[in-house]
XYZ file of C-alpha atoms in Angstrom:
771
model
C 86.812 153.646 42.558
C 88.798 150.714 43.957
C 86.983 149.118 46.845
C 88.453 148.375 50.268
C 88.565 145.335 52.516
C 89.801 144.307 55.904
C 90.660 140.677 56.670
C 90.161 140.743 60.438
C 90.388 143.117 63.401
C 91.866 142.706 66.925
C 89.319 140.987 69.138
C 90.742 141.845 72.547
C 89.083 145.284 72.670
C 90.713 148.706 72.797
C 91.383 148.325 76.543
C 91.743 144.515 76.639
C 88.112 144.120 77.638
C 88.005 140.525 76.398
C 91.056 139.529 78.447
C 89.526 140.931 81.618
C 86.137 139.340 80.954
C 87.653 135.928 80.176
C 89.806 135.829 83.274
C 86.910 136.959 85.456
C 84.720 134.257 83.924
C 87.335 131.566 84.485
C 87.600 132.634 88.115
C 83.826 132.470 88.497
C 83.540 136.193 89.201
C 81.206 136.925 86.250
C 78.451 134.963 84.528
C 78.517 133.550 81.039
C 75.951 136.203 80.128
C 78.365 138.954 81.196
C 81.170 137.375 79.169
C 78.939 137.138 76.107
C 77.830 140.751 76.543
C 81.459 141.905 76.528
C 82.174 139.883 73.405
C 79.099 141.262 71.661
C 80.119 144.824 72.545
C 83.618 144.305 71.119
C 82.237 142.867 67.885
C 79.809 145.759 67.470
C 82.534 148.329 68.109
C 84.823 146.648 65.573
C 82.162 146.706 62.871
C 81.402 150.367 63.601
C 85.087 151.278 63.344
C 85.473 149.625 59.987
C 82.258 151.068 58.586
C 83.258 154.560 59.682
C 86.696 154.087 58.066
C 84.973 153.390 54.716
C 85.890 149.712 54.536
C 83.716 148.085 51.876
C 84.250 144.454 52.853
C 83.973 144.275 56.638
C 84.800 140.859 58.125
C 82.550 138.956 60.502
C 83.288 135.666 62.294
C 86.858 136.868 62.853
C 86.103 136.942 66.595
C 87.095 134.094 68.924
C 87.025 133.712 72.686
C 90.336 131.854 72.511
C 91.420 131.007 68.965
C 89.908 130.926 65.474
C 91.221 127.424 64.692
C 89.635 126.089 67.883
C 86.413 127.813 66.765
C 86.441 125.652 63.647
C 87.187 122.417 65.508
C 84.249 122.978 67.834
C 82.061 124.170 64.955
C 82.814 121.042 62.914
C 82.474 118.649 65.847
C 86.142 117.633 65.654
C 86.252 116.883 69.366
C 88.873 114.441 70.726
C 87.336 111.498 72.554
C 88.721 112.519 75.958
C 86.169 115.350 75.994
C 83.200 113.043 75.338
C 81.649 113.700 78.750
C 81.516 117.437 77.971
C 80.230 117.230 74.421
C 76.522 117.539 75.164
C 76.865 119.984 78.045
C 77.855 123.656 78.215
C 79.470 124.495 74.833
C 81.837 127.028 76.411
C 82.980 124.499 79.022
C 83.957 122.133 76.212
C 85.610 124.944 74.263
C 87.731 126.119 77.185
C 88.550 122.544 78.258
C 90.095 121.964 74.828
C 92.027 125.229 75.146
C 93.088 125.076 78.793
C 92.324 121.626 80.166
C 89.797 121.019 82.943
C 90.079 119.637 86.448
C 86.701 120.105 88.102
C 83.645 118.168 89.300
C 85.234 114.796 88.628
C 86.405 115.774 85.133
C 90.164 115.683 84.584
C 91.253 116.264 80.980
C 94.375 117.810 79.478
C 94.246 120.577 76.898
C 94.837 120.148 73.183
C 98.269 120.966 71.837
C 99.071 124.560 71.027
C 101.569 125.853 68.478
C 102.471 128.990 66.527
C 100.271 130.315 63.727
C 102.707 130.140 60.815
C 105.596 132.549 61.537
C 103.763 134.749 64.056
C 103.719 134.893 67.856
C 100.023 134.049 67.826
C 99.273 130.520 69.107
C 96.497 128.277 67.811
C 94.932 125.139 69.255
C 95.956 122.190 67.095
C 93.059 120.107 65.723
C 93.305 116.381 66.483
C 92.248 113.925 63.790
C 92.159 110.186 63.205
C 90.697 107.921 60.523
C 87.527 107.682 62.609
C 87.031 111.460 62.882
C 83.567 112.533 61.749
C 82.505 116.099 61.006
C 79.154 117.817 61.451
C 78.066 121.444 61.560
C 77.397 121.472 65.287
C 77.758 125.243 65.832
C 77.315 127.612 62.897
C 79.514 130.436 64.211
C 79.906 132.325 60.890
C 76.147 132.394 60.368
C 75.553 133.657 63.903
C 78.163 136.410 63.440
C 76.780 137.401 60.031
C 73.243 137.682 61.407
C 74.452 139.607 64.457
C 76.193 142.163 62.239
C 73.219 142.308 59.890
C 70.901 143.141 62.782
C 73.155 146.127 63.528
C 72.974 147.309 59.922
C 76.321 145.950 58.679
C 76.468 143.698 55.610
C 79.678 141.827 56.330
C 81.935 139.290 54.627
C 82.107 136.191 56.851
C 85.579 134.715 57.428
C 86.159 130.969 57.301
C 89.426 129.027 57.421
C 89.596 127.031 54.205
C 89.260 123.234 54.353
C 92.768 122.460 53.128
C 94.484 124.822 55.559
C 92.301 123.564 58.417
C 93.252 119.949 57.746
C 96.935 120.688 57.154
C 97.123 122.558 60.481
C 95.869 119.536 62.378
C 97.611 116.470 63.789
C 96.546 113.163 62.292
C 96.940 109.861 64.141
C 97.788 106.837 62.051
C 99.483 106.425 58.705
C 96.998 108.324 56.542
C 97.407 112.078 56.226
C 94.792 114.583 57.348
C 93.829 115.322 53.735
C 92.307 111.844 53.597
C 89.467 113.332 55.672
C 88.563 115.881 52.988
C 85.607 113.841 51.623
C 84.116 113.857 55.131
C 84.759 117.567 55.689
C 83.552 119.039 52.394
C 79.837 118.347 53.004
C 80.087 120.380 56.209
C 81.627 123.323 54.341
C 78.892 122.966 51.719
C 76.240 123.155 54.433
C 77.956 126.135 56.061
C 78.194 128.107 52.824
C 74.598 127.279 51.912
C 73.417 128.711 55.225
C 75.344 131.937 54.617
C 73.934 132.205 51.090
C 70.412 131.773 52.416
C 71.003 134.453 55.071
C 71.937 136.977 52.389
C 75.736 136.904 52.328
C 77.256 137.810 48.965
C 80.969 137.220 49.671
C 82.793 134.811 51.979
C 86.453 135.263 52.829
C 87.990 131.804 52.835
C 91.482 131.845 54.325
C 94.013 129.490 52.763
C 97.417 130.675 54.024
C 98.799 127.199 53.281
C 98.834 128.271 49.622
C 101.942 130.254 50.602
C 103.746 127.027 51.577
C 105.622 124.390 49.577
C 102.771 122.046 48.720
C 102.787 118.347 47.962
C 101.107 116.989 44.842
C 98.412 115.582 47.151
C 97.710 119.014 48.633
C 97.524 120.649 45.201
C 95.059 118.030 44.044
C 93.052 118.506 47.242
C 92.726 122.231 46.557
C 91.228 121.505 43.139
C 88.816 118.936 44.551
C 87.731 121.180 47.417
C 87.035 124.318 45.419
C 85.234 122.504 42.615
C 82.797 121.534 45.357
C 82.682 124.877 47.176
C 82.048 126.802 43.941
C 78.581 125.277 43.824
C 77.523 127.354 46.841
C 76.710 130.297 44.588
C 78.627 132.615 46.911
C 81.514 134.794 45.815
C 84.568 133.258 47.448
C 87.562 135.481 48.244
C 90.469 133.051 48.413
C 92.790 134.690 50.924
C 96.525 134.059 51.242
C 99.096 135.816 53.409
C 102.471 135.689 55.198
C 104.375 134.888 51.983
C 104.063 134.985 48.216
C 102.218 132.424 46.107
C 105.309 131.784 43.920
C 104.886 128.387 42.228
C 101.336 128.134 43.597
C 100.124 131.237 41.744
C 98.835 129.276 38.758
C 97.029 126.848 41.089
C 95.433 129.591 43.211
C 94.054 131.578 40.287
C 92.924 128.437 38.461
C 90.593 127.585 41.335
C 86.939 128.509 40.700
C 86.825 131.492 43.073
C 85.538 135.016 42.530
C 88.621 136.700 43.933
C 92.105 136.118 45.303
C 93.937 138.083 48.017
C 97.750 138.224 48.020
C 100.254 139.670 50.482
C 102.309 142.350 48.738
C 103.943 143.513 51.972
C 105.790 140.262 52.501
C 106.397 139.702 48.791
C 105.785 142.726 46.558
C 107.660 141.160 43.662
C 104.925 138.555 43.178
C 102.650 141.111 41.521
C 103.835 140.295 37.981
C 103.008 136.600 38.441
C 99.686 137.518 40.020
C 98.707 139.752 37.086
C 99.769 137.039 34.667
C 97.513 134.438 36.321
C 94.433 136.398 37.426
C 91.346 135.515 35.382
C 89.286 138.238 33.655
C 86.359 137.234 35.886
C 88.281 137.479 39.162
C 88.606 140.336 41.614
C 92.128 141.028 42.865
C 92.658 141.962 46.515
C 96.099 143.430 47.197
C 97.531 143.549 50.719
C 99.637 146.712 50.663
C 99.212 147.822 54.300
C 101.292 145.793 56.755
C 98.987 143.824 59.046
C 101.875 142.675 61.241
C 103.819 145.813 62.081
C 103.132 149.253 63.509
C 105.000 151.549 61.109
C 103.080 153.866 58.840
C 102.656 152.603 55.303
C 104.945 154.313 52.840
C 102.236 155.405 50.421
C 104.512 155.983 47.426
C 105.525 152.339 46.722
C 102.063 151.099 47.740
C 100.418 153.415 45.207
C 102.909 152.298 42.555
C 101.873 148.651 43.068
C 98.176 149.496 43.078
C 98.492 151.667 39.972
C 100.226 148.855 38.107
C 97.459 146.448 39.120
C 94.746 148.941 38.194
C 96.190 149.275 34.691
C 95.875 145.505 34.303
C 92.516 144.746 35.920
C 90.708 148.097 36.234
C 89.183 149.926 39.178
C 86.150 147.695 39.459
C 88.236 144.539 39.976
C 90.731 145.995 42.443
C 90.426 145.789 46.242
C 92.838 147.582 48.588
C 93.472 145.647 51.797
C 95.946 144.923 54.586
C 98.460 142.146 54.024
C 96.710 139.910 56.577
C 94.289 140.198 59.477
C 94.977 143.161 61.749
C 94.799 140.698 64.673
C 98.566 141.120 64.967
C 98.462 144.897 65.557
C 97.347 147.009 68.522
C 93.884 148.535 68.270
C 94.160 152.325 68.153
C 96.988 154.849 68.419
C 94.636 157.390 70.001
C 95.168 155.676 73.361
C 98.918 156.474 73.306
C 98.706 159.699 75.299
C 102.233 159.605 76.718
C 104.239 158.697 73.626
C 106.619 161.333 72.287
C 105.387 163.105 69.170
C 108.330 162.165 66.957
C 107.862 158.436 67.466
C 104.084 158.645 67.308
C 104.120 160.286 63.886
C 105.868 157.179 62.504
C 103.194 154.727 63.708
C 99.890 153.227 62.594
C 97.855 150.820 64.758
C 94.841 148.844 63.533
C 92.499 151.841 63.412
C 95.046 153.936 61.527
C 95.672 151.085 59.085
C 91.974 151.075 58.210
C 92.283 154.775 57.439
C 95.411 154.154 55.350
C 93.512 151.586 53.274
C 90.773 154.115 52.535
C 93.298 156.813 51.564
C 95.146 154.456 49.230
C 91.918 153.377 47.541
C 90.972 156.996 46.863
C 94.460 157.930 45.733
C 94.762 155.126 43.201
C 91.283 155.730 41.805
C 92.171 159.298 40.790
C 89.693 162.084 40.190
C 88.167 164.037 43.028
C 88.944 161.254 45.485
C 92.658 161.669 44.879
C 92.380 165.422 45.366
C 90.536 164.934 48.628
C 93.325 162.810 50.099
C 96.247 164.921 48.891
C 96.822 166.404 52.386
C 96.991 162.855 53.798
C 99.460 161.840 51.096
C 101.643 164.858 51.811
C 101.577 164.230 55.566
C 102.543 160.603 54.982
C 105.507 161.571 52.798
C 106.727 163.998 55.460
C 106.447 161.384 58.235
C 108.300 158.754 56.188
C 111.088 161.205 55.352
C 111.360 162.349 58.994
C 111.766 158.772 60.191
C 114.485 157.973 57.681
C 116.563 161.007 58.614
C 116.026 161.055 62.383
C 119.236 161.153 64.434
C 117.600 158.768 66.924
C 117.914 155.835 64.547
C 121.615 155.508 63.703
C 124.528 154.773 66.087
C 127.951 154.552 64.440
C 129.525 152.805 67.444
C 126.982 149.974 67.261
C 127.523 149.586 63.540
C 131.311 149.479 63.983
C 131.149 146.878 66.736
C 128.937 144.626 64.641
C 131.269 144.966 61.670
C 134.127 143.668 63.852
C 132.388 140.382 64.776
C 134.339 137.339 63.547
C 133.885 133.557 63.601
C 135.855 133.153 66.840
C 133.196 135.132 68.683
C 130.572 132.560 67.663
C 132.092 129.491 69.364
C 132.708 128.238 72.892
C 136.298 127.289 73.743
C 135.704 123.508 73.920
C 133.074 121.150 72.444
C 130.143 120.005 74.580
C 131.606 116.755 76.038
C 134.548 118.620 77.581
C 132.265 121.450 78.746
C 129.857 118.980 80.346
C 132.669 117.499 82.455
C 133.812 120.934 83.595
C 130.243 121.947 84.434
C 129.486 118.834 86.454
C 132.752 119.217 88.368
C 131.699 122.752 89.290
C 127.934 122.346 89.799
C 127.821 118.814 91.286
C 124.198 118.250 90.268
C 122.324 114.984 90.924
C 120.968 112.815 88.106
C 117.760 114.234 86.584
C 118.324 117.702 88.076
C 115.199 119.755 88.692
C 114.716 123.395 87.765
C 112.067 125.749 86.438
C 112.005 127.854 83.299
C 112.380 131.165 85.132
C 109.339 133.131 86.173
C 107.181 132.479 89.228
C 103.590 133.689 89.762
C 103.043 137.391 89.185
C 100.506 137.820 91.945
C 98.143 140.738 92.384
C 100.558 142.102 94.988
C 103.452 142.008 92.527
C 101.443 143.720 89.789
C 100.110 146.311 92.224
C 103.586 147.187 93.510
C 104.898 147.578 89.957
C 101.965 149.787 88.999
C 102.432 151.967 92.079
C 106.143 152.297 91.367
C 105.525 153.308 87.763
C 102.910 155.848 88.787
C 105.149 157.332 91.479
C 102.966 156.157 94.354
C 105.764 153.852 95.568
C 109.328 155.081 95.965
C 112.250 153.343 94.282
C 113.630 152.329 97.700
C 110.318 150.840 98.824
C 109.833 149.024 95.505
C 113.337 147.619 95.730
C 112.644 146.397 99.263
C 109.430 144.767 98.083
C 111.261 142.974 95.283
C 113.985 141.777 97.655
C 111.373 140.388 100.023
C 109.464 138.651 97.220
C 112.632 137.237 95.687
C 113.802 135.947 99.067
C 110.452 134.209 99.641
C 110.660 132.625 96.179
C 114.202 131.327 96.665
C 113.353 130.055 100.158
C 110.369 128.216 98.702
C 112.496 126.538 96.005
C 115.095 125.430 98.522
C 112.370 124.027 100.766
C 110.798 122.292 97.744
C 114.246 120.772 97.045
C 114.585 122.179 93.521
C 118.192 121.607 92.511
C 118.696 124.739 90.399
C 116.581 127.639 91.641
C 115.812 130.896 89.854
C 115.122 134.320 91.296
C 111.502 134.434 90.103
C 111.609 137.520 87.827
C 109.289 139.632 89.962
C 110.913 142.799 88.690
C 109.952 141.918 85.111
C 106.740 142.843 83.372
C 107.369 140.725 80.264
C 110.265 138.611 79.033
C 110.894 140.917 76.064
C 109.581 144.250 77.284
C 111.779 144.122 80.386
C 114.935 143.914 78.299
C 113.747 146.373 75.700
C 113.205 148.961 78.407
C 116.919 148.807 79.189
C 118.306 148.636 75.655
C 119.029 151.630 73.454
C 117.082 151.660 70.190
C 113.808 150.498 71.789
C 110.621 152.401 72.556
C 107.407 151.434 74.344
C 103.696 152.027 74.308
C 100.976 152.347 76.911
C 98.392 150.342 75.022
C 100.187 148.542 72.208
C 98.638 145.222 73.255
C 98.248 142.264 70.908
C 96.870 138.791 71.540
C 99.297 135.897 71.909
C 96.698 133.241 72.798
C 93.421 133.203 74.708
C 93.523 135.961 77.307
C 97.295 136.247 77.068
C 98.184 139.654 75.644
C 101.653 141.076 75.090
C 102.857 144.621 74.525
C 105.766 144.294 72.095
C 108.514 146.906 72.169
C 109.252 148.957 69.069
C 112.770 148.555 67.713
C 113.220 151.839 65.897
C 117.020 152.304 65.948
C 120.412 150.680 66.436
C 120.508 148.483 69.564
C 123.039 148.495 72.399
C 123.169 147.835 76.164
C 123.956 150.983 78.171
C 124.333 149.082 81.479
C 123.735 145.638 83.110
C 120.091 144.589 83.080
C 119.704 141.490 85.288
C 122.916 141.145 87.272
C 121.612 142.902 90.367
C 118.756 140.427 90.928
C 120.558 137.227 89.975
C 123.491 138.172 92.194
C 121.177 139.009 95.096
C 119.325 135.705 94.699
C 122.594 133.751 94.730
C 123.413 135.213 98.153
C 120.278 133.544 99.507
C 121.286 129.929 98.820
C 124.262 127.643 98.328
C 122.497 125.991 95.398
C 123.620 127.217 91.963
C 121.350 130.051 90.852
C 120.305 130.176 87.201
C 120.388 133.578 85.532
C 117.537 134.313 83.125
C 117.790 136.174 79.819
C 115.735 136.438 76.656
C 117.642 135.588 73.494
C 118.249 137.871 70.529
C 116.000 136.053 68.070
C 113.082 136.062 70.502
C 113.543 139.730 71.358
C 113.535 140.410 67.620
C 110.515 138.224 66.828
C 108.429 139.479 69.723
C 109.041 143.128 68.974
C 107.751 145.390 66.255
C 110.985 145.572 64.260
C 112.315 148.472 62.221
C 111.837 147.876 58.508
C 114.637 150.095 57.195
C 117.430 147.515 57.518
C 117.676 143.687 57.330
C 116.278 141.818 60.333
C 119.590 139.939 60.517
C 121.439 143.174 61.249
C 119.058 144.141 64.036
C 119.201 140.631 65.534
C 122.982 140.617 65.721
C 122.986 144.032 67.358
C 120.713 142.574 70.050
C 122.985 139.530 70.323
C 125.972 141.710 71.154
C 123.952 143.416 73.885
C 122.934 140.041 75.377
C 126.542 138.841 75.126
C 127.609 141.710 77.370
C 124.969 140.663 79.905
C 126.017 137.003 79.818
C 129.645 137.896 80.493
C 128.667 140.188 83.366
C 126.483 137.476 84.926
C 129.409 135.061 84.846
C 131.678 137.654 86.455
C 129.047 138.060 89.188
C 129.246 134.346 90.035
C 126.243 133.041 88.070
C 127.407 129.822 86.418
C 124.128 128.666 84.860
C 122.659 131.151 82.400
C 119.473 130.512 80.436
C 119.034 132.410 77.166
C 115.446 131.753 76.142
C 114.814 131.324 72.425
C 111.211 130.136 72.033
C 110.871 132.137 68.816
C 113.639 130.540 66.730
C 111.217 128.118 65.080
C 108.554 130.812 64.856
C 110.769 133.012 62.708
C 111.395 130.271 60.159
C 110.335 131.433 56.673
C 107.409 129.556 55.198
C 109.243 128.506 52.053
C 112.048 125.940 52.063
C 114.139 128.041 49.694
C 114.341 130.808 52.299
C 114.945 128.764 55.441
C 118.672 128.142 55.442
C 119.569 131.796 55.127
C 117.373 132.648 58.126
C 118.602 129.708 60.215
C 122.213 130.674 59.597
C 121.857 134.170 61.000
C 119.464 133.081 63.764
C 121.911 130.426 65.007
C 124.857 132.804 64.652
C 122.969 135.402 66.708
C 122.377 132.935 69.550
C 125.983 131.742 69.490
C 127.206 135.338 69.475
C 125.144 136.010 72.596
C 126.283 132.860 74.443
C 129.892 132.154 73.484
C 131.707 134.690 75.645
C 131.817 132.518 78.804
C 134.139 129.855 80.191
C 133.538 126.146 79.594
C 132.385 125.522 83.183
C 129.536 128.031 82.797
C 126.468 126.157 81.646
C 124.332 127.784 78.953
C 120.658 126.803 78.856
C 118.026 127.729 76.308
C 114.289 127.182 76.179
C 111.853 126.600 73.320
C 108.129 125.960 73.515
C 105.104 125.165 71.376
C 106.810 124.439 68.089
C 107.589 121.553 65.766
C 111.329 120.862 65.740
C 111.814 118.138 63.116
C 112.842 120.433 60.288
C 115.264 122.552 62.321
C 117.036 119.972 64.482
C 120.414 120.539 62.875
C 120.105 124.257 63.603
C 119.082 123.577 67.217
C 122.170 121.411 67.586
C 124.263 124.114 65.925
C 123.154 126.575 68.606
C 125.317 124.432 70.918
C 123.481 125.220 74.150
C 124.538 122.889 76.943
C 120.898 122.309 77.959
C 117.670 122.907 76.049
C 114.264 122.730 77.726
C 111.243 122.100 75.521
C 107.461 121.768 75.763
C 106.429 118.122 75.738
C 103.654 117.582 78.280
C 100.673 118.357 76.031
C 102.074 116.089 73.344
C 102.880 113.304 75.875
C 106.570 113.512 74.910
C 105.864 113.263 71.160
C 107.860 116.427 70.468
C 110.869 114.779 72.089
C 111.007 112.314 69.211
C 112.649 114.897 66.951
C 115.579 115.072 69.380
C 115.777 111.288 69.565
C 115.672 110.769 65.798
C 118.395 113.379 65.383
C 120.476 111.827 68.176
C 120.733 115.194 69.894
C 124.050 115.124 71.762
C 123.568 117.717 74.501
C 121.222 117.788 77.488
C 117.437 118.134 77.271
C 114.743 119.176 79.727
C 111.469 117.741 78.360
C 108.666 119.612 80.104
C 106.514 117.490 82.397
C 104.058 120.176 83.578
C 101.794 122.154 81.210
C 101.786 125.633 82.692
C 99.318 127.006 80.141
C 96.550 125.082 81.858
C 95.217 125.609 85.404
C 95.104 121.839 85.745
C 97.534 120.401 88.328
C 99.160 117.187 87.061
C 99.725 114.258 89.376
C 103.178 112.921 90.191
C 102.299 109.639 88.474
C 101.697 111.479 85.193
C 105.107 113.111 85.422
C 106.755 109.796 86.246
C 105.156 108.309 83.127
C 106.435 111.176 80.981
C 109.940 110.905 82.429
C 110.003 107.159 81.856
C 109.139 107.812 78.214
C 112.029 110.259 78.036
C 114.437 107.820 79.659
C 113.483 105.122 77.182
C 115.069 107.183 74.424
C 117.619 109.427 76.164
C 120.543 108.715 78.441
C 119.872 109.651 82.080
C 122.840 112.029 81.926
C 121.013 114.007 79.241
C 117.723 114.531 81.059
C 116.621 117.523 83.146
C 113.245 117.793 84.867
C 111.286 121.034 84.461
C 107.900 122.561 83.563
C 107.043 123.409 79.961
C 107.428 127.151 80.424
C 107.589 129.947 82.983
C 105.097 130.046 85.858
C 104.216 133.742 85.606
C 100.541 133.233 84.718
C 99.790 130.561 87.309
C 98.723 130.890 90.949
C 100.908 129.896 93.889
C 98.680 127.063 95.224
C 98.690 125.178 91.898
C 102.403 125.896 91.357
C 103.326 124.520 94.764
C 101.311 121.339 94.166
C 102.684 120.842 90.658
C 106.325 121.475 91.573
C 106.073 119.177 94.589
C 104.818 116.489 92.225
C 107.631 117.285 89.777
C 110.364 116.982 92.415
C 108.759 113.798 93.720
C 108.715 112.325 90.222
C 112.394 113.154 89.703
C 113.336 111.539 93.017
C 111.338 108.411 92.225
C 113.125 108.050 88.880
C 116.515 108.657 90.519
C 115.777 105.824 92.909
C 114.825 103.562 90.017
C 118.012 104.459 88.172
C 120.035 103.610 91.268
C 118.798 100.011 91.283
C 121.272 97.397 89.972
C 119.324 96.628 86.791
C 118.752 100.250 85.769
C 120.899 102.466 83.604
C 122.948 104.645 85.947
C 123.276 108.358 85.320
C 126.876 109.084 84.429
C 127.045 112.677 85.470
């Protein structure tokens, strides 16, 4: 019989136990022992789940308190020098300082950079390297996890990020590339694998998702060098790739001296022929046929066809049935969805159900009595797939007709940016270096409690509305008092920047417990896009309009863009993503036009996920960028020239998409730059970005409060390379997750920094802002 494997399981816990324990620990409400006990309980439960679901290869060391890449940096001693004072103290203090920054007991250090894990909404902590970086096995996390599982009776397959992917994911200072450090790193991997071999491990899953990228000749050579060394461990190495097909790297991957290779057949099923051509007679083949990144049930028929074809080529004993990637990107268990309607629920599979699907597929493809035993499951799956395809809830002819009528004129503003900028300044009359925020303000316990009471029926709609008016008024009053030039309403009525809109759009559905990890303790509950999308009624106008009545300053309306709503949802898989995205864009366009009619003349359409959605292969990028840019323009282009359109992007590398960012033609773009000390701004400078930019000067993903002098330094760096008329002053991202005391201190420093720079610009020898 074909064996089964899982590549990783959600680590947040079925009820977000890890999130709650982490945040309590950071607040000082629980001890490190209590945090560790929660983590140990989650790991044990995950192993039990997988064992019960008949998973042969159960992963260990897939757990992380914050991020698996950060785990490796700490494990290998790749600690930036600014954390030197913490290196020989509490290991968790160092770990969380790298993730979140630290401002305590005389220590004041900023966090490491954070960016997206390939094309997902998961964020990883970027390793920092230089020519002087040294590696050592300072914490053997895989060995500890393997032994912990072994003590509970589970013989697991430890998970390690491969050396080439780990280095390529990092940021290297100096002229040499990170791969130049491979000779220093390989001995540490050798030591790590030797320790696992000695402990009794048979297999190690070694993740090399970079094999799904376009690789340089140097990287290809590095793979050969690395695995010639790692082969000597005597362990069976499962070389694991995902998120795209191997394509031209197939020959390289299978030529490496590894015992098995895992490929993602969900993302790229047509790679199977090349895989079967290149697999060695001695190698095991792991096929990812269950989608590890979406929540729809697997259509068993095509999955079995792929597995059957592979079985004919390699045999049962060399075939492993697996998910496409780690199940980290899925919710934990559908059993907790007690309020979901039965029709929708029958279409879904969360992490637990995907484990069960893997076991069914393995039995079905092996034939014999196993296939007979799972026939009821196969029949039920076929019925559910057919019911979803034919459901009347999915298709809306009016939406399809409206999308078919979209033409090029609907994608462009009336005038180019220079003429728009003049009209906007004449209307808005903003000072040089105008200050604003990215949208949300702290979601306090009181805000969350009121929302929960309203949803449960314990608070009436009238009382909830009054609460929101009071909270919004306090937020606007605060911004006026803080002298922020362009205030926002604070978004207290919103639970999440995507979920809030999805709740008001047709074609979306929601879960109670569909939580997935975004980074650290930050969990999101993505909507499900199951059908054609439209906007039945205005979604944000009421609150933006109310907020504008509270001040004479121009209020900025806040929306989430179509690409981000698409990327941060679980998207229907029965039509092209482009089609769904443009349906969302038309809905957002209606909202933008209604905001303008209501008197809101600055409208921010957040698109932090544009870069995230970029395909991994160069050959696929332009097609995606074309429809992503067109979707944004479709959402934004329905307003007059004097209405200023903002967008926001965070935690991404922009160099390879700058032309597309410019093509979006937003009047103002705000970006994350504080963690990188304005390095990310360089892409805009090199491109000679013509519109206005708000380089973030305050890292909101850290509890650390920056000083005004730091912000002044960052702004001076920006003004060295941008015209004053281009520059806005703002935080990196929304303030939802922060507390009011730190926000008030940080924003006071931000406004002070902007005023200091304005004064400098006003001196005779300075460049003067030209409006």
